[in-house]
C-alpha positions as a printed NumPy array, in Angstrom:
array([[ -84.347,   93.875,  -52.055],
       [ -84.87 ,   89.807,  -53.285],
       [ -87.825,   87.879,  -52.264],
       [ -86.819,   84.63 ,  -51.137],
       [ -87.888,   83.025,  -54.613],
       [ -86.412,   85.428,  -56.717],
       [ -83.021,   84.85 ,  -54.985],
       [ -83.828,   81.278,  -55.142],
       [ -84.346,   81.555,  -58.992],
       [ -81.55 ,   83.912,  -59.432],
       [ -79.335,   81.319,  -57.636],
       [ -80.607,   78.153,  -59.523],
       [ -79.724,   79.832,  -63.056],
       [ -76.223,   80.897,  -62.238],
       [ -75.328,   77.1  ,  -61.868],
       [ -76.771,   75.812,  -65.114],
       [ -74.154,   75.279,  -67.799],
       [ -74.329,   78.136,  -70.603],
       [ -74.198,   75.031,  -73.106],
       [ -77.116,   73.595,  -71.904],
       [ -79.431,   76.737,  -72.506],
       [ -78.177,   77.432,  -75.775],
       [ -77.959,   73.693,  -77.299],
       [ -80.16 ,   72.616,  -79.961],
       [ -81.644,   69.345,  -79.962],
       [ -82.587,   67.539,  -83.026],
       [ -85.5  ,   64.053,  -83.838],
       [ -83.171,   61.874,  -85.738],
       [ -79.076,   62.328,  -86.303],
       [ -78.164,   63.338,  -89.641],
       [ -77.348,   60.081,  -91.776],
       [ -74.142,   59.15 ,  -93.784],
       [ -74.153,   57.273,  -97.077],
       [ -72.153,   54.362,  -98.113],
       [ -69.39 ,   57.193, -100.331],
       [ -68.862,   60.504,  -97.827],
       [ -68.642,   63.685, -100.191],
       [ -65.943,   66.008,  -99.685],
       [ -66.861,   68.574,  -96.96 ],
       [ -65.778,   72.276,  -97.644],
       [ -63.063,   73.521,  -96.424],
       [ -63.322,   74.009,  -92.588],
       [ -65.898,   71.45 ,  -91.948],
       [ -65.518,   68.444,  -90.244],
       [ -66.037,   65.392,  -92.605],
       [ -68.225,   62.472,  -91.545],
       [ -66.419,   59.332,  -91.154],
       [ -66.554,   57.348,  -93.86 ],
       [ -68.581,   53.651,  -93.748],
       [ -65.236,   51.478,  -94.05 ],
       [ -64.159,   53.744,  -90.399],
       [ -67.273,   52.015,  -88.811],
       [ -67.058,   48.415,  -89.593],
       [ -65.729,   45.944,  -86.755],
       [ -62.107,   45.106,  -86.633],
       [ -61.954,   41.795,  -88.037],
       [ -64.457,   41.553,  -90.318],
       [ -63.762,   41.535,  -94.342],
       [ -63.907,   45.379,  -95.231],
       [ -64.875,   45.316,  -98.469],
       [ -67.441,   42.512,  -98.138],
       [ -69.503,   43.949,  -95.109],
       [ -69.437,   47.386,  -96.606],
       [ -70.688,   46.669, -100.264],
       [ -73.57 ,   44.729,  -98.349],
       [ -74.173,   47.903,  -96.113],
       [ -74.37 ,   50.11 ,  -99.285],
       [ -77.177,   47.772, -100.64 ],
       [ -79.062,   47.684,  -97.823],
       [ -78.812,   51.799,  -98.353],
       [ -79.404,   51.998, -101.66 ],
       [ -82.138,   48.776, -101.775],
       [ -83.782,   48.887,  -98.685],
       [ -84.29 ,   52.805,  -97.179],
       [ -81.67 ,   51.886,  -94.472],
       [ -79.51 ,   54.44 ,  -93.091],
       [ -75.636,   54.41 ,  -91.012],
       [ -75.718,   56.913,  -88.648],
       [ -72.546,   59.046,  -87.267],
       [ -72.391,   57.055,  -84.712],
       [ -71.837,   53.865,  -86.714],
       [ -75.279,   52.353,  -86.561],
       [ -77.542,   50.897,  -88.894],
       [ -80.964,   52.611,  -88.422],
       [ -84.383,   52.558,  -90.23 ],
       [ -87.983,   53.985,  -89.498],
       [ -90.785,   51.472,  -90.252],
       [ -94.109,   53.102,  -90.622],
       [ -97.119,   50.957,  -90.052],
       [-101.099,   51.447,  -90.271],
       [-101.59 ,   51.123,  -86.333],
       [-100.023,   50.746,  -82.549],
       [-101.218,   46.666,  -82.891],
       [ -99.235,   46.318,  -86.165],
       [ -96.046,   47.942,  -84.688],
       [ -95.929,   45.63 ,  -81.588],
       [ -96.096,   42.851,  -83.907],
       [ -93.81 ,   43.882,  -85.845],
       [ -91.78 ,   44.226,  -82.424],
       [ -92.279,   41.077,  -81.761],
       [ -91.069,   39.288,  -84.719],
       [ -88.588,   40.874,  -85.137],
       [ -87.671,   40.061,  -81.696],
       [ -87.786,   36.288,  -81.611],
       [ -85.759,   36.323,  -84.901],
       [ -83.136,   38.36 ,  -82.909],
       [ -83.367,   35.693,  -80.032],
       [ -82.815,   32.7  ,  -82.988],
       [ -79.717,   34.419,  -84.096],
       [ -78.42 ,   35.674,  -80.659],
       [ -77.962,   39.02 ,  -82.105],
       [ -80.61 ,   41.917,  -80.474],
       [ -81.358,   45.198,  -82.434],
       [ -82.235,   48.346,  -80.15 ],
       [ -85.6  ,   49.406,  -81.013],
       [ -88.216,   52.107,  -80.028],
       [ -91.738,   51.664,  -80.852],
       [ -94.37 ,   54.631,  -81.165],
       [ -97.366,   55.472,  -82.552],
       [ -97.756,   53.543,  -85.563],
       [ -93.872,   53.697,  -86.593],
       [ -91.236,   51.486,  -84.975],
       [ -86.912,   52.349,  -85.283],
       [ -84.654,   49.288,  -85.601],
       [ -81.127,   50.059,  -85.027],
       [ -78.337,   47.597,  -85.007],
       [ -74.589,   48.068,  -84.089],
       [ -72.363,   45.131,  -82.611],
       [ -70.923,   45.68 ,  -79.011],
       [ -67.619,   43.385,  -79.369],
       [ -66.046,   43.769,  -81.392],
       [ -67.437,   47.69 ,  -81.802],
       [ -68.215,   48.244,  -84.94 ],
       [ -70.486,   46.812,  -87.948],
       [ -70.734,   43.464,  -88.723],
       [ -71.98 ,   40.778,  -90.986],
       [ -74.57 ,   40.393,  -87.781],
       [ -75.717,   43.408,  -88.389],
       [ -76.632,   43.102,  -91.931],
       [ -78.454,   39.794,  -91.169],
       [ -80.437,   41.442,  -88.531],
       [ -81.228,   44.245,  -90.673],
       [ -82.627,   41.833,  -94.063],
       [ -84.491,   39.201,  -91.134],
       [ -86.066,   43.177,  -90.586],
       [ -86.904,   44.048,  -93.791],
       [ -88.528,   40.248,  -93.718],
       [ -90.301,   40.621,  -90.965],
       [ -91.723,   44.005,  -91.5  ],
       [ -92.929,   42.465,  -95.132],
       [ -94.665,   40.427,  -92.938],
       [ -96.48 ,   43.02 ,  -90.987],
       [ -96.979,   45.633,  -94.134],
       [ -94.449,   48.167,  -93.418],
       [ -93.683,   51.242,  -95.276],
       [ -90.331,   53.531,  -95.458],
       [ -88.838,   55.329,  -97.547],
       [ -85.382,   54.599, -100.142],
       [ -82.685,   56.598, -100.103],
       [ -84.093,   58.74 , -102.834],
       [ -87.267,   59.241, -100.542],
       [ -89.145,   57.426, -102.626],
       [ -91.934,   54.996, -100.82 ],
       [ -91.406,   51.468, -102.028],
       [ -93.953,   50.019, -100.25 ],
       [ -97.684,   49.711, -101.372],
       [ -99.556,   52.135, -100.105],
       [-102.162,   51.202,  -97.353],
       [-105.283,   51.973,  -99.782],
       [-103.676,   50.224, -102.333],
       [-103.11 ,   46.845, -100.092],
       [-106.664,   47.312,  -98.7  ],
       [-107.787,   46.932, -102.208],
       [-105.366,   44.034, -103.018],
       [-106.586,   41.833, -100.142],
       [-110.413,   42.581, -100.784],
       [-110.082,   41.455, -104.756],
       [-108.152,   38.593, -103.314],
       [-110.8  ,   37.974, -100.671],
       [-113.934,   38.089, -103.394],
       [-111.853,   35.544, -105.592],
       [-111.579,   33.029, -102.998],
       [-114.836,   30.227, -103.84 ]])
């Protein structure tokens, strides 16, 4: 014999999707470089970067940019065609400035990045919505980033992983030597 909320429970679980009990969730989509390897055989290839840029725009001239901004500047183009990066900064203050300029530089150039701001790290992500794709836009709004997060002191890493920021400690000491100089 059921109890009212074992039936209950029993009748709740039957009408959840397999899929949705068994699916895997993952922090951050995997990211494609500027050149897509060859996949083995029987995998799915990602698409490659030309795939992704807007229709309309000059192919070769928005994708050699993208690949700098990859190889220079820790920026990443996710499957989904977006331009994404993960700014790491020394506290929640910093990353809502950060927010903020990069904001009203967005509003200047009437082109708006999506971004999600957290404890002491901040994601930028750019994609055009018409036409749907990347665009020279995009790879404005992603340098005016990189300026902006200068600004604020902003780490993140290259595409080797490397940091090519300097470290926190290491600016603390810069700005106190540059402090004791002043007369």
């Amino acid at each position: 014999m059921f109890t009212p909320f074992r039936l209950l429970t029993r009748t709740l679980a039957s009408h959840i999707p397999r899929r949705a009990l068994t699916r895997s969730f993952t922090s951050h989509p995997p990211a494609l470089s500027s050149a897509s390897p060859p996949s083995p055989e029987g995998e799915a290839s990602p698409p490659a970067l030309e795939t992704m840029i807007a229709k309309g725009e000059d192919i070769s001239f928005v994708s050699a940019d993208i690949s700098t901004l990859i190889r220079d500047s820790g920026w990443k183009v996710l499957p989904d065609g977006r331009l994404h990066k993960l700014f790491k900064l020394q506290s929640y203050g910093d990353v809502l400035r950060l927010h903020t300029l990069i904001g009203k530089e967005s509003d200047k150039r009437n082109h708006h990045p999506r971004m999600v701001s957290g404890y002491r790290m901040l994601i930028v992500r750019f994609k055009t919505h018409k036409p749907v794709g990347l665009t020279a836009n995009d790879v404005t709004g992603a340098r005016v980033a990189d300026e902006c997060a200068g600004k604020c002191r902003a780490r993140w890493e290259d595409a080797d992983g490397q940091s090519n920021n300097v470290s926190w400690k290491e600016s603390t000491v810069l700005r106190r030597i540059v402090v004791q100089q002043k007369p």
